[in-house]
Every structure is written in structure tokens, then in C-alpha cells.
Tab-separated table of N, CA and C and ligand atoms in Angstrom:
chain	number	residue	atom	x	y	z
A	6	MET	N	8.097	-45.813	138.847
A	6	MET	CA	8.361	-46.291	137.783
A	6	MET	C	7.667	-47.132	136.628
A	7	LEU	N	7.364	-48.094	137.599
A	7	LEU	CA	6.106	-48.347	136.358
A	7	LEU	C	5.150	-47.364	135.453
A	8	ILE	N	4.346	-47.155	136.845
A	8	ILE	CA	3.629	-46.257	136.150
A	8	ILE	C	4.230	-44.437	135.494
A	9	ILE	N	5.007	-44.545	135.634
A	9	ILE	CA	5.905	-43.147	134.472
A	9	ILE	C	5.632	-43.708	133.092
A	10	LEU	N	6.980	-45.304	132.951
A	10	LEU	CA	6.776	-46.359	131.735
A	10	LEU	C	4.692	-46.258	131.461
A	11	LYS	N	3.978	-46.056	132.132
A	11	LYS	CA	2.571	-46.517	131.808
A	11	LYS	C	1.877	-45.092	130.747
A	12	MET	N	2.071	-44.110	131.264
A	12	MET	CA	1.930	-42.626	131.987
A	12	MET	C	2.388	-42.658	130.132
A	13	SER	N	3.929	-42.660	130.002
A	13	SER	CA	4.092	-41.769	129.110
A	13	SER	C	4.466	-42.614	128.062
A	14	ALA	N	4.731	-43.648	128.286
A	14	ALA	CA	5.128	-45.405	127.359
A	14	ALA	C	7.124	-45.153	127.425
A	15	GLU	N	7.421	-44.313	127.938
A	15	GLU	CA	8.794	-43.899	128.050
A	15	GLU	C	10.060	-45.095	129.111
A	16	LYS	N	10.856	-45.120	127.948
A	16	LYS	CA	12.330	-46.065	128.202
A	16	LYS	C	12.909	-45.354	129.043
A	17	PHE	N	13.046	-46.239	130.564
A	17	PHE	CA	15.099	-45.465	130.941
A	17	PHE	C	15.820	-46.730	130.943
A	18	CYS	N	16.900	-46.055	130.703
A	18	CYS	CA	17.567	-46.912	130.819
A	18	CYS	C	18.745	-47.703	131.802
A	19	LEU	N	18.042	-49.554	131.995
A	19	LEU	CA	18.439	-49.960	133.631
A	19	LEU	C	19.293	-49.466	134.470
A	20	CYS	N	20.892	-48.768	132.900
A	20	CYS	CA	22.444	-48.290	134.357
A	20	CYS	C	22.136	-46.973	134.708
A	21	CYS	N	22.107	-46.555	133.494
A	21	CYS	CA	21.987	-44.635	133.871
A	21	CYS	C	20.664	-43.512	133.884
A	22	SER	N	20.116	-44.561	133.708
A	22	SER	CA	18.608	-44.094	134.594
A	22	SER	C	18.200	-43.037	132.426
A	23	LYS	N	18.976	-42.445	131.804
A	23	LYS	CA	18.986	-41.792	130.721
A	23	LYS	C	17.535	-42.121	130.133
A	24	LYS	N	17.158	-41.609	129.901
A	24	LYS	CA	15.724	-41.976	128.006
A	24	LYS	C	16.428	-42.868	127.063
A	25	ILE	N	15.070	-44.040	126.909
A	25	ILE	CA	15.928	-44.754	126.108
A	25	ILE	C	15.245	-43.877	124.549
A	26	ALA	N	15.129	-43.572	123.399
A	26	ALA	CA	15.271	-44.046	122.587
A	26	ALA	C	15.188	-44.573	121.498
A	27	GLY	N	14.304	-44.564	120.721
A	27	GLY	CA	13.761	-46.137	119.674
A	27	GLY	C	13.424	-47.020	120.287
A	28	ARG	N	13.819	-47.966	119.353
A	28	ARG	CA	12.931	-49.547	119.915
A	28	ARG	C	12.904	-49.976	121.213
A	29	THR	N	11.612	-49.922	122.254
A	29	THR	CA	10.882	-50.254	122.957
A	29	THR	C	11.445	-51.179	124.022
A	30	ASP	N	11.638	-52.349	123.037
A	30	ASP	CA	12.317	-53.320	124.033
A	30	ASP	C	13.513	-53.149	124.527
A	31	LYS	N	14.304	-52.373	123.751
A	31	LYS	CA	16.241	-51.387	124.897
A	31	LYS	C	15.635	-51.578	126.245
A	32	LYS	N	16.357	-52.139	127.086
A	32	LYS	CA	16.590	-51.883	128.282
A	32	LYS	C	18.136	-51.090	128.578
A	33	PHE	N	18.232	-50.685	126.903
A	33	PHE	CA	20.302	-50.003	127.756
A	33	PHE	C	19.958	-48.698	127.011
A	34	CYS	N	20.527	-47.589	126.686
A	34	CYS	CA	20.279	-46.704	125.638
A	34	CYS	C	21.823	-47.260	125.006
A	35	ASN	N	23.039	-48.043	125.253
A	35	ASN	CA	24.148	-48.532	124.393
A	35	ASN	C	24.780	-49.525	125.514
A	36	SER	N	26.062	-50.014	124.450
A	36	SER	CA	26.371	-51.106	125.378
A	36	SER	C	27.078	-50.683	125.715
A	37	TYR	N	27.881	-49.910	126.395
A	37	TYR	CA	28.196	-49.991	127.153
A	37	TYR	C	27.889	-50.532	128.624
A	38	CYS	N	26.042	-49.117	128.460
A	38	CYS	CA	25.032	-49.907	129.663
A	38	CYS	C	25.104	-50.906	130.292
A	39	ARG	N	25.177	-51.444	128.818
A	39	ARG	CA	24.985	-53.069	128.653
A	39	ARG	C	25.667	-54.366	129.922
A	40	SER	N	26.511	-53.955	128.850
A	40	SER	CA	27.877	-54.101	129.769
A	40	SER	C	28.117	-53.847	131.231
A	41	THR	N	27.908	-52.659	131.655
A	41	THR	CA	28.537	-52.024	132.656
A	41	THR	C	27.547	-52.611	133.918
A	42	TYR	N	25.870	-52.126	133.192
A	42	TYR	CA	25.134	-52.765	133.987
A	42	TYR	C	25.358	-54.506	135.061
A	43	HIS	N	25.224	-55.254	133.628
A	43	HIS	CA	25.705	-57.356	133.920
A	43	HIS	C	27.222	-56.953	134.543
A	44	ASN	N	27.775	-56.293	134.580
A	44	ASN	CA	28.993	-56.244	135.212
A	44	ASN	C	29.446	-56.375	137.145
A	45	ASP	N	28.229	-55.207	137.080
A	45	ASP	CA	28.552	-54.217	139.025
A	45	ASP	C	27.140	-55.502	139.017
A	46	LEU	N	26.284	-55.802	138.216
A	46	LEU	CA	25.463	-57.539	139.079
A	46	LEU	C	26.577	-58.814	139.484
A	47	LEU	N	27.650	-58.868	138.096
A	47	LEU	CA	27.766	-60.219	138.533
A	47	LEU	C	29.089	-60.267	139.512
A	48	GLY	N	29.647	-58.640	139.608
A	48	GLY	CA	30.194	-58.178	140.680
A	48	GLY	C	30.337	-58.632	141.597
A	49	ASP	N	29.338	-57.783	142.123
A	49	ASP	CA	28.493	-57.724	143.580
A	49	ASP	C	28.519	-59.344	143.325
A	50	LYS	N	28.105	-60.769	143.075
A	50	LYS	CA	27.747	-61.547	143.256
A	50	LYS	C	29.014	-62.466	143.743
A	51	THR	N	29.744	-61.830	142.708
A	51	THR	CA	31.459	-62.800	143.588
A	51	THR	C	32.203	-62.581	144.659
A	52	ASN	N	31.823	-61.094	144.385
A	52	ASN	CA	31.931	-60.128	146.091
A	52	ASN	C	31.832	-61.551	147.077
A	53	TYR	N	30.816	-61.053	147.186
A	53	TYR	CA	29.573	-61.700	148.135
A	53	TYR	C	29.817	-63.459	147.856
A	54	MET	N	29.784	-63.924	147.245
A	54	MET	CA	30.057	-65.448	147.036
A	54	MET	C	32.509	-66.019	148.086
A	55	ARG	N	32.696	-65.195	146.534
A	55	ARG	CA	34.529	-65.116	147.538
A	55	ARG	C	34.336	-64.582	149.023
A	56	GLN	N	33.364	-63.919	149.815
A	56	GLN	CA	33.061	-63.445	150.981
A	56	GLN	C	33.263	-64.713	152.076
A	57	ILE	N	31.865	-64.970	151.539
A	57	ILE	CA	31.543	-66.407	152.247
A	57	ILE	C	32.471	-67.477	152.247
A	58	ASN	N	33.285	-68.036	151.135
A	58	ASN	CA	34.400	-69.060	150.791
A	58	ASN	C	35.179	-68.451	151.985
A	59	TYR	N	35.383	-67.192	152.362
A	59	TYR	CA	37.093	-66.895	153.088
A	59	TYR	C	36.878	-67.048	154.025
A	60	LEU	N	35.005	-67.027	155.053
A	60	LEU	CA	34.663	-67.719	155.892
A	60	LEU	C	34.871	-68.742	156.399
A	61	LEU	N	34.349	-69.788	155.351
A	61	LEU	CA	33.803	-71.267	155.619
A	61	LEU	C	35.672	-71.158	155.602
A	62	GLN	N	36.829	-71.345	154.813
A	62	GLN	CA	38.366	-71.219	154.718
A	62	GLN	C	38.724	-70.525	155.943
A	63	LYS	N	38.234	-69.595	156.349
A	63	LYS	CA	38.468	-69.928	157.906
A	63	LYS	C	38.785	-69.832	159.203
A	64	ASN	N	37.208	-70.417	158.831
A	64	ASN	CA	36.744	-71.576	159.689
A	64	ASN	C	37.468	-72.019	159.698
A	65	ARG	N	37.765	-73.089	158.947
A	65	ARG	CA	38.261	-74.279	158.565
A	65	ARG	C	39.446	-74.237	158.977
A	66	ARG	N	39.872	-73.178	158.905
A	66	ARG	CA	41.337	-72.917	158.834
A	66	ARG	C	41.373	-73.044	160.911
A	67	ILE	N	41.055	-72.967	161.542
A	67	ILE	CA	40.578	-71.924	162.734
A	67	ILE	C	40.368	-73.895	163.964
A	68	LEU	N	39.205	-74.762	163.316
A	68	LEU	CA	39.067	-75.701	163.534
A	68	LEU	C	40.538	-76.780	162.967
A	69	ALA	N	40.344	-76.475	162.611
A	69	ALA	CA	42.083	-77.462	161.905
A	69	ALA	C	43.093	-76.979	162.575
A	70	THR	N	43.170	-75.791	162.780
A	70	THR	CA	43.843	-75.258	164.008
A	70	THR	C	44.339	-76.235	165.493
A	71	VAL	N	42.746	-76.002	166.076
A	71	VAL	CA	42.505	-76.810	167.595
A	71	VAL	C	42.169	-77.722	167.441
A	72	PHE	N	42.397	-78.201	166.148
A	72	PHE	CA	42.051	-79.931	166.561
A	72	PHE	C	43.929	-80.533	166.657
A	73	ALA	N	44.303	-79.813	165.970
A	73	ALA	CA	45.907	-80.582	165.424
A	73	ALA	C	46.430	-80.329	166.932
A	74	THR	N	45.712	-79.247	167.581
A	74	THR	CA	47.282	-78.394	169.511
A	74	THR	C	45.892	-78.829	169.888
A	75	THR	N	45.005	-79.487	170.620
A	75	THR	CA	43.902	-80.624	171.019
A	75	THR	C	44.947	-82.101	171.728
A	76	GLU	N	45.048	-81.737	172.709
A	76	GLU	CA	45.082	-83.552	172.637
A	76	GLU	C	44.616	-84.376	173.703
A	77	ASN	N	44.608	-85.819	173.114
A	77	ASN	CA	43.450	-86.661	173.165
A	77	ASN	C	42.041	-87.136	172.507
A	78	ARG	N	41.393	-85.616	171.463
A	78	ARG	CA	40.700	-85.463	171.908
A	78	ARG	C	39.421	-84.460	172.640
A	79	LYS	N	39.756	-84.213	173.073
A	79	LYS	CA	39.329	-83.124	174.509
A	79	LYS	C	38.463	-81.999	173.670
A	80	ALA	N	37.488	-82.058	174.547
A	80	ALA	CA	36.259	-80.876	174.319
A	80	ALA	C	37.242	-79.833	173.905
A	81	VAL	N	36.771	-78.539	174.155
A	81	VAL	CA	38.075	-76.952	174.594
A	81	VAL	C	36.122	-76.111	173.917
A	82	PRO	N	36.458	-75.308	174.627
A	82	PRO	CA	35.846	-74.618	175.943
A	82	PRO	C	35.329	-73.490	174.193
A	83	VAL	N	34.425	-73.069	173.398
A	83	VAL	CA	33.779	-72.405	172.305
A	83	VAL	C	34.423	-71.313	172.278
A	84	ASN	N	34.935	-70.495	173.463
A	84	ASN	CA	35.656	-69.351	172.707
A	84	ASN	C	36.580	-69.514	172.418
A	85	VAL	N	37.551	-70.290	172.492
A	85	VAL	CA	38.482	-71.183	172.400
A	85	VAL	C	38.826	-70.227	170.025
A	86	LEU	N	37.660	-71.189	169.966
A	86	LEU	CA	36.789	-71.069	168.354
A	86	LEU	C	36.577	-69.135	167.242
A	87	TYR	N	36.339	-68.473	168.662
A	87	TYR	CA	34.916	-66.813	168.768
A	87	TYR	C	36.915	-66.221	169.432
A	88	LEU	N	37.403	-66.218	169.675
A	88	LEU	CA	38.990	-65.092	169.407
A	88	LEU	C	39.964	-65.451	168.726
A	89	LYS	N	39.274	-66.953	167.904
A	89	LYS	CA	40.761	-66.615	166.940
A	89	LYS	C	39.709	-66.444	165.065
A	90	GLY	N	38.187	-65.957	165.612
A	90	GLY	CA	37.208	-65.020	164.428
A	90	GLY	C	36.428	-66.487	164.087
A	91	PHE	N	36.299	-66.959	164.790
A	91	PHE	CA	35.231	-68.451	163.794
A	91	PHE	C	33.911	-67.879	164.070
A	92	SER	N	33.123	-67.870	162.813
A	92	SER	CA	31.858	-67.491	162.500
A	92	SER	C	30.564	-69.115	162.485
A	93	ALA	N	30.137	-68.480	163.702
A	93	ALA	CA	29.157	-70.268	163.885
A	93	ALA	C	28.194	-70.404	162.329
A	94	MET	N	27.726	-68.922	161.869
A	94	MET	CA	27.035	-69.666	161.068
A	94	MET	C	27.225	-69.753	159.023
A	95	HIS	N	28.623	-69.576	159.149
A	95	HIS	CA	29.107	-69.883	158.173
A	95	HIS	C	29.656	-71.563	158.528
A	96	PHE	N	28.788	-72.795	157.836
A	96	PHE	CA	29.065	-74.068	157.547
A	96	PHE	C	28.949	-74.227	156.214
A	97	THR	N	29.905	-75.035	155.889
A	97	THR	CA	28.942	-76.440	154.855
A	97	THR	C	28.297	-77.190	155.076
A	98	HIS	N	28.053	-78.443	155.651
A	98	HIS	CA	26.872	-79.165	155.980
A	98	HIS	C	27.022	-79.580	157.597
A	99	GLN	N	26.006	-80.222	157.799
A	99	GLN	CA	25.869	-80.734	158.986
A	99	GLN	C	25.505	-82.861	158.961
A	100	LEU	N	25.942	-82.991	160.689
A	100	LEU	CA	25.569	-83.940	160.542
A	100	LEU	C	24.625	-84.702	162.143
A	101	LYS	N	23.218	-85.085	161.568
A	101	LYS	CA	22.689	-85.373	163.562
A	101	LYS	C	22.872	-86.488	163.348
A	102	THR	N	23.807	-87.718	164.189
A	102	THR	CA	23.093	-88.736	163.920
A	102	THR	C	22.047	-89.641	165.035
A	103	SER	N	22.290	-88.624	166.054
A	103	SER	CA	21.066	-87.865	167.208
A	103	SER	C	21.249	-87.103	167.925
A	104	LYS	N	20.349	-87.217	168.690
A	104	LYS	CA	19.971	-85.460	170.091
A	104	LYS	C	22.006	-85.080	170.724
A	105	GLU	N	21.738	-85.908	170.471
A	105	GLU	CA	23.776	-85.320	171.516
A	105	GLU	C	23.969	-85.088	170.408
A	106	ASN	N	24.259	-85.796	168.835
A	106	ASN	CA	25.469	-85.953	167.934
A	106	ASN	C	24.602	-85.151	167.159
A	107	HIS	N	25.269	-84.314	166.790
A	107	HIS	CA	24.936	-82.691	166.553
A	107	HIS	C	25.931	-82.430	165.360
A	108	TYR	N	26.302	-82.944	164.432
A	108	TYR	CA	27.819	-82.476	164.059
A	108	TYR	C	27.891	-80.994	162.934
A	109	ILE	N	28.508	-80.061	163.192
A	109	ILE	CA	28.291	-78.890	162.317
A	109	ILE	C	29.743	-78.719	161.397
A	110	TYR	N	30.417	-78.424	160.272
A	110	TYR	CA	31.518	-79.038	159.282
A	110	TYR	C	31.123	-78.444	158.657
A	111	CYS	N	32.524	-77.570	158.480
A	111	CYS	CA	33.279	-76.346	157.800
A	111	CYS	C	34.066	-77.502	156.796
A	112	TYR	N	33.744	-77.599	155.799
A	112	TYR	CA	34.619	-79.173	154.154
A	112	TYR	C	35.335	-80.277	155.861
A	113	ASP	N	35.730	-80.151	156.027
A	113	ASP	CA	36.932	-82.059	156.468
A	113	ASP	C	36.810	-81.981	158.184
A	114	TYR	N	36.090	-80.301	158.206
A	114	TYR	CA	35.967	-80.484	160.312
A	114	TYR	C	34.736	-79.323	160.695
A	115	GLY	N	34.589	-80.757	161.676
A	115	GLY	CA	33.412	-80.299	162.289
A	115	GLY	C	33.648	-80.020	163.438
A	116	TYR	N	32.404	-80.667	164.267
A	116	TYR	CA	32.035	-80.367	166.128
A	116	TYR	C	31.024	-80.464	166.278
A	117	LYS	N	31.448	-80.142	167.462
A	117	LYS	CA	29.454	-80.694	168.446
A	117	LYS	C	29.399	-80.064	169.247
A	118	MET	N	28.906	-79.254	170.054
A	118	MET	CA	28.620	-78.977	171.113
A	118	MET	C	28.811	-80.104	172.751
A	119	VAL	N	29.582	-79.405	173.172
A	119	VAL	CA	29.272	-80.230	174.388
A	119	VAL	C	29.714	-79.156	175.620
A	120	GLY	N	28.005	-80.125	176.609
A	120	GLY	CA	27.702	-79.330	176.890
A	120	GLY	C	27.079	-77.817	176.878
A	121	LYS	N	26.862	-76.736	176.883
A	121	LYS	CA	27.114	-75.732	176.956
A	121	LYS	C	27.664	-74.391	176.267
A	122	SER	N	29.034	-74.604	177.258
A	122	SER	CA	30.318	-74.039	176.269
A	122	SER	C	31.927	-74.630	175.798
A	123	HIS	N	31.074	-75.412	176.089
A	123	HIS	CA	32.291	-76.436	175.070
A	123	HIS	C	32.493	-77.359	173.655
A	124	VAL	N	32.967	-77.395	172.600
A	124	VAL	CA	32.919	-77.632	171.531
A	124	VAL	C	33.655	-78.975	171.371
A	125	LEU	N	33.507	-80.361	170.974
A	125	LEU	CA	34.659	-81.275	170.534
A	125	LEU	C	34.842	-81.221	168.918
A	126	ILE	N	35.921	-81.250	168.685
A	126	ILE	CA	36.599	-80.583	167.499
A	126	ILE	C	36.677	-82.048	166.605
A	127	VAL	N	36.059	-82.644	165.138
A	127	VAL	CA	36.142	-83.563	164.473
A	127	VAL	C	36.638	-83.875	163.762
A	128	GLN	N	37.495	-84.361	162.714
A	128	GLN	CA	37.922	-84.302	161.997
A	128	GLN	C	37.171	-86.073	160.201
A	129	GLU	N	37.221	-85.170	159.396
A	129	GLU	CA	35.874	-86.670	159.075
A	129	GLU	C	36.899	-87.464	158.498
A	130	ARG	N	36.720	-88.477	158.055
A	130	ARG	CA	37.387	-88.876	156.716
A	130	ARG	C	37.452	-89.548	155.667
A	131	ASN	N	37.799	-89.526	154.672
A	131	ASN	CA	37.491	-89.490	152.882
A	131	ASN	C	37.415	-91.178	153.062
B	15	ZN	ZN1	22.490	-46.312	130.362
């Protein structure tokens, strides 16, 4: 694309790829293409953030549910979370006070690994 532009000095619309006539600093052939291009770009970003937010909230809901149904704050098998659709790669923040105390949070609910197969779920108090 760069080579073509250099050789011919022709510009092509970023949206529809048609040749642009007129001013050389134009990036789009018309305002329709300009707004379509920017809307698509923004739309993708918005969808991406929406997906991540959905997963974070889902994780929080799973942690909250398991936390509420676990007696005496016992560690639970990590599979309990995964079976509900928990996504370990999505979290909001981490808290590490020592090697053994490494908490991973989804908003106000977090967990730490206990051994290799269990997690202890905690609720952050604000
Ligand atoms: Zn166009």
C-alpha cells in the first residue's frame, strides 16, 4: 500500500478503498465513509470492553455465590468455580502480602490458592 501511494501519489479511502479525488490530505472519499470507519472502529472497542466487563462481572457473581454458600470460610475445590464458568485470566486487581497470601480479585470478591486444587474466597471490605 505504501509503495503504491509513493509511486502514484494516489490516495485511497480508508473505508471503501476507492480512489480519492481532490485534496491529497483526505483520508475518506466522503463523510459517510468517514463516519462508517470511525463507528466500526469504536464499535469494536466498545464490544471488546463489554465482553471483558461481562466476564469480570460473571467472575464476581460466581465468587460471591460460592462465598455465600460456603460454610465457615473453608477452601473449596477450584473446579467448583470452573464448572460455573469462571475465567481465571480475567480479574480487576491483585493483592500480595506474602508468598502465601496472594489474592486475585474481581471487584470486591477475591480468592487465593490453597494448595494446588483449592481456593479460599474472600470478600473485600470497603
Ligand atoms: Zn470511501
